[in-house]
Amino acid sequence: MGVLSDGEPYLSTKMLAKVCGVSRQVIIDISKEWVGFVESDFKPKNGSRTDKILARAGHSMNPPYREVGHKNSTHNCWSIDSIIAVLQYYAFDTAKPTDEAKIFAGGLMRHGLVEFIY
């Protein structure tokens, strides 16, 4: 988690998995599906996990993250729109919402509402 040189905040795949209450492999699988759809211009099956996440992202066919090199390794830096889409899926859309996602999403909503009011 951090801020890229252009000022864009991001979460890593590992941190996104943590706030969503799922394994890192689940987020990796989502990213592979998402990138696969972007590269092939293929639409995901209607009602699938990836379809629901893309719908939350406004059917964005942009890659969900930017690859950034740091200390001889590459990090996947997930954009805010992608983070929110995945987080909302695990907090509200999936058949079994995770407690971690619900708590994190609730905290973000509370913070955003306070900022909006002030």
PDB file of C-alpha atoms in Angstrom:
ATOM      1  CA  MET A   1       0.000   0.000   0.000  1.00  0.00           C
ATOM      2  CA  GLY A   2       1.245   3.447  -0.796  1.00  0.00           C
ATOM      3  CA  VAL A   3       1.262   6.268  -3.288  1.00  0.00           C
ATOM      4  CA  LEU A   4       2.831   6.037  -6.746  1.00  0.00           C
ATOM      5  CA  SER A   5       5.109   8.761  -8.083  1.00  0.00           C
ATOM      6  CA  ASP A   6       2.181  10.268 -10.017  1.00  0.00           C
ATOM      7  CA  GLY A   7       0.191  10.638  -6.789  1.00  0.00           C
ATOM      8  CA  GLU A   8      -2.133   7.663  -7.336  1.00  0.00           C
ATOM      9  CA  PRO A   9      -2.786   5.662  -4.155  1.00  0.00           C
ATOM     10  CA  TYR A  10      -2.674   1.878  -4.456  1.00  0.00           C
ATOM     11  CA  LEU A  11      -2.906  -1.427  -2.628  1.00  0.00           C
ATOM     12  CA  SER A  12      -0.751  -4.435  -3.381  1.00  0.00           C
ATOM     13  CA  THR A  13      -2.331  -7.775  -4.245  1.00  0.00           C
ATOM     14  CA  LYS A  14      -1.438  -9.046  -0.766  1.00  0.00           C
ATOM     15  CA  MET A  15      -3.052  -6.074   1.000  1.00  0.00           C
ATOM     16  CA  LEU A  16      -6.156  -6.192  -1.209  1.00  0.00           C
ATOM     17  CA  ALA A  17      -6.594  -9.857  -0.300  1.00  0.00           C
ATOM     18  CA  LYS A  18      -6.242  -8.997   3.392  1.00  0.00           C
ATOM     19  CA  VAL A  19      -8.874  -6.223   3.378  1.00  0.00           C
ATOM     20  CA  CYS A  20     -11.248  -8.449   1.375  1.00  0.00           C
ATOM     21  CA  GLY A  21     -10.783 -11.415   3.705  1.00  0.00           C
ATOM     22  CA  VAL A  22      -9.705 -13.796   0.947  1.00  0.00           C
ATOM     23  CA  SER A  23      -6.465 -15.527   0.039  1.00  0.00           C
ATOM     24  CA  ARG A  24      -3.870 -13.842  -2.124  1.00  0.00           C
ATOM     25  CA  GLN A  25      -4.459 -16.571  -4.730  1.00  0.00           C
ATOM     26  CA  VAL A  26      -8.111 -15.516  -5.088  1.00  0.00           C
ATOM     27  CA  ILE A  27      -7.020 -11.964  -5.962  1.00  0.00           C
ATOM     28  CA  ILE A  28      -4.396 -13.336  -8.355  1.00  0.00           C
ATOM     29  CA  ASP A  29      -7.096 -15.431 -10.070  1.00  0.00           C
ATOM     30  CA  ILE A  30      -9.366 -12.373 -10.390  1.00  0.00           C
ATOM     31  CA  SER A  31      -6.520 -10.339 -11.864  1.00  0.00           C
ATOM     32  CA  LYS A  32      -5.708 -13.063 -14.414  1.00  0.00           C
ATOM     33  CA  GLU A  33      -9.360 -13.229 -15.494  1.00  0.00           C
ATOM     34  CA  TRP A  34      -9.636  -9.438 -15.675  1.00  0.00           C
ATOM     35  CA  VAL A  35      -6.408  -9.011 -17.652  1.00  0.00           C
ATOM     36  CA  GLY A  36      -7.413 -11.914 -19.912  1.00  0.00           C
ATOM     37  CA  PHE A  37     -10.670 -10.136 -20.744  1.00  0.00           C
ATOM     38  CA  VAL A  38      -8.834  -6.860 -21.376  1.00  0.00           C
ATOM     39  CA  GLU A  39      -6.300  -8.460 -23.717  1.00  0.00           C
ATOM     40  CA  SER A  40      -8.781 -10.585 -25.668  1.00  0.00           C
ATOM     41  CA  ASP A  41     -11.728  -8.133 -25.627  1.00  0.00           C
ATOM     42  CA  PHE A  42     -13.765 -11.124 -24.447  1.00  0.00           C
ATOM     43  CA  LYS A  43     -16.677 -10.497 -22.106  1.00  0.00           C
ATOM     44  CA  PRO A  44     -16.959 -12.624 -18.937  1.00  0.00           C
ATOM     45  CA  LYS A  45     -19.904 -14.951 -18.457  1.00  0.00           C
ATOM     46  CA  ASN A  46     -22.947 -12.968 -17.321  1.00  0.00           C
ATOM     47  CA  GLY A  47     -23.344 -13.232 -13.541  1.00  0.00           C
ATOM     48  CA  SER A  48     -19.832 -14.567 -12.929  1.00  0.00           C
ATOM     49  CA  ARG A  49     -17.591 -13.200 -10.185  1.00  0.00           C
ATOM     50  CA  THR A  50     -15.524 -11.253 -12.691  1.00  0.00           C
ATOM     51  CA  ASP A  51     -18.629  -9.940 -14.462  1.00  0.00           C
ATOM     52  CA  LYS A  52     -19.978  -8.595 -11.164  1.00  0.00           C
ATOM     53  CA  ILE A  53     -16.641  -7.011 -10.276  1.00  0.00           C
ATOM     54  CA  LEU A  54     -16.333  -5.402 -13.712  1.00  0.00           C
ATOM     55  CA  ALA A  55     -19.901  -4.101 -13.396  1.00  0.00           C
ATOM     56  CA  ARG A  56     -18.902  -2.453 -10.118  1.00  0.00           C
ATOM     57  CA  ALA A  57     -15.945  -0.904 -11.946  1.00  0.00           C
ATOM     58  CA  GLY A  58     -18.235   0.513 -14.623  1.00  0.00           C
ATOM     59  CA  HIS A  59     -17.366  -2.345 -16.985  1.00  0.00           C
ATOM     60  CA  SER A  60     -13.862  -0.943 -17.145  1.00  0.00           C
ATOM     61  CA  MET A  61     -11.775  -2.967 -19.516  1.00  0.00           C
ATOM     62  CA  ASN A  62      -8.595  -1.368 -18.225  1.00  0.00           C
ATOM     63  CA  PRO A  63      -6.126  -3.594 -16.389  1.00  0.00           C
ATOM     64  CA  PRO A  64      -6.928  -3.608 -12.642  1.00  0.00           C
ATOM     65  CA  TYR A  65      -3.376  -2.763 -11.607  1.00  0.00           C
ATOM     66  CA  ARG A  66      -0.107  -1.244 -12.756  1.00  0.00           C
ATOM     67  CA  GLU A  67       3.079  -3.258 -12.624  1.00  0.00           C
ATOM     68  CA  VAL A  68       5.785  -1.297 -10.841  1.00  0.00           C
ATOM     69  CA  GLY A  69       9.380  -2.389 -10.413  1.00  0.00           C
ATOM     70  CA  HIS A  70      10.888  -1.995  -6.961  1.00  0.00           C
ATOM     71  CA  LYS A  71      14.094  -3.499  -5.563  1.00  0.00           C
ATOM     72  CA  ASN A  72      14.523  -6.172  -8.255  1.00  0.00           C
ATOM     73  CA  SER A  73      10.885  -7.301  -8.136  1.00  0.00           C
ATOM     74  CA  THR A  74       7.599  -6.335  -9.743  1.00  0.00           C
ATOM     75  CA  HIS A  75       4.618  -5.243  -7.675  1.00  0.00           C
ATOM     76  CA  ASN A  76       1.019  -5.160  -8.853  1.00  0.00           C
ATOM     77  CA  CYS A  77      -0.353  -1.819  -7.684  1.00  0.00           C
ATOM     78  CA  TRP A  78      -4.175  -1.977  -7.731  1.00  0.00           C
ATOM     79  CA  SER A  79      -5.936   1.272  -8.638  1.00  0.00           C
ATOM     80  CA  ILE A  80      -8.603   2.822  -6.438  1.00  0.00           C
ATOM     81  CA  ASP A  81     -11.421   1.953  -8.871  1.00  0.00           C
ATOM     82  CA  SER A  82     -10.285  -1.668  -9.013  1.00  0.00           C
ATOM     83  CA  ILE A  83      -9.878  -1.877  -5.232  1.00  0.00           C
ATOM     84  CA  ILE A  84     -13.376  -0.515  -4.641  1.00  0.00           C
ATOM     85  CA  ALA A  85     -14.903  -2.895  -7.208  1.00  0.00           C
ATOM     86  CA  VAL A  86     -13.289  -5.980  -5.636  1.00  0.00           C
ATOM     87  CA  LEU A  87     -13.953  -4.789  -2.077  1.00  0.00           C
ATOM     88  CA  GLN A  88     -17.628  -4.118  -2.809  1.00  0.00           C
ATOM     89  CA  TYR A  89     -17.962  -7.558  -4.338  1.00  0.00           C
ATOM     90  CA  TYR A  90     -16.635  -9.271  -1.191  1.00  0.00           C
ATOM     91  CA  ALA A  91     -18.566  -6.941   1.154  1.00  0.00           C
ATOM     92  CA  PHE A  92     -21.943  -6.954  -0.617  1.00  0.00           C
ATOM     93  CA  ASP A  93     -22.285  -9.062  -3.784  1.00  0.00           C
ATOM     94  CA  THR A  94     -20.901 -12.498  -3.064  1.00  0.00           C
ATOM     95  CA  ALA A  95     -23.131 -15.199  -1.587  1.00  0.00           C
ATOM     96  CA  LYS A  96     -20.958 -15.169   1.546  1.00  0.00           C
ATOM     97  CA  PRO A  97     -19.667 -11.635   2.249  1.00  0.00           C
ATOM     98  CA  THR A  98     -16.515 -11.635   4.358  1.00  0.00           C
ATOM     99  CA  ASP A  99     -16.378  -9.903   7.723  1.00  0.00           C
ATOM    100  CA  GLU A 100     -13.081  -8.242   6.792  1.00  0.00           C
ATOM    101  CA  ALA A 101     -14.542  -6.708   3.628  1.00  0.00           C
ATOM    102  CA  LYS A 102     -17.691  -5.535   5.423  1.00  0.00           C
ATOM    103  CA  ILE A 103     -15.658  -3.916   8.216  1.00  0.00           C
ATOM    104  CA  PHE A 104     -13.186  -2.262   5.839  1.00  0.00           C
ATOM    105  CA  ALA A 105     -15.935  -1.033   3.478  1.00  0.00           C
ATOM    106  CA  GLY A 106     -17.899   0.310   6.441  1.00  0.00           C
ATOM    107  CA  GLY A 107     -14.861   2.200   7.689  1.00  0.00           C
ATOM    108  CA  LEU A 108     -14.275   3.706   4.264  1.00  0.00           C
ATOM    109  CA  MET A 109     -17.911   4.761   3.973  1.00  0.00           C
ATOM    110  CA  ARG A 110     -17.839   6.346   7.412  1.00  0.00           C
ATOM    111  CA  HIS A 111     -14.619   8.207   6.655  1.00  0.00           C
ATOM    112  CA  GLY A 112     -15.946   9.334   3.271  1.00  0.00           C
ATOM    113  CA  LEU A 113     -19.199  10.583   4.776  1.00  0.00           C
ATOM    114  CA  VAL A 114     -17.356  12.543   7.456  1.00  0.00           C
ATOM    115  CA  GLU A 115     -15.087  14.084   4.787  1.00  0.00           C
ATOM    116  CA  PHE A 116     -18.132  14.896   2.631  1.00  0.00           C
ATOM    117  CA  ILE A 117     -19.955  16.605   5.483  1.00  0.00           C
ATOM    118  CA  TYR A 118     -16.947  18.677   6.537  1.00  0.00           C
TER     119      TYR A 118
END
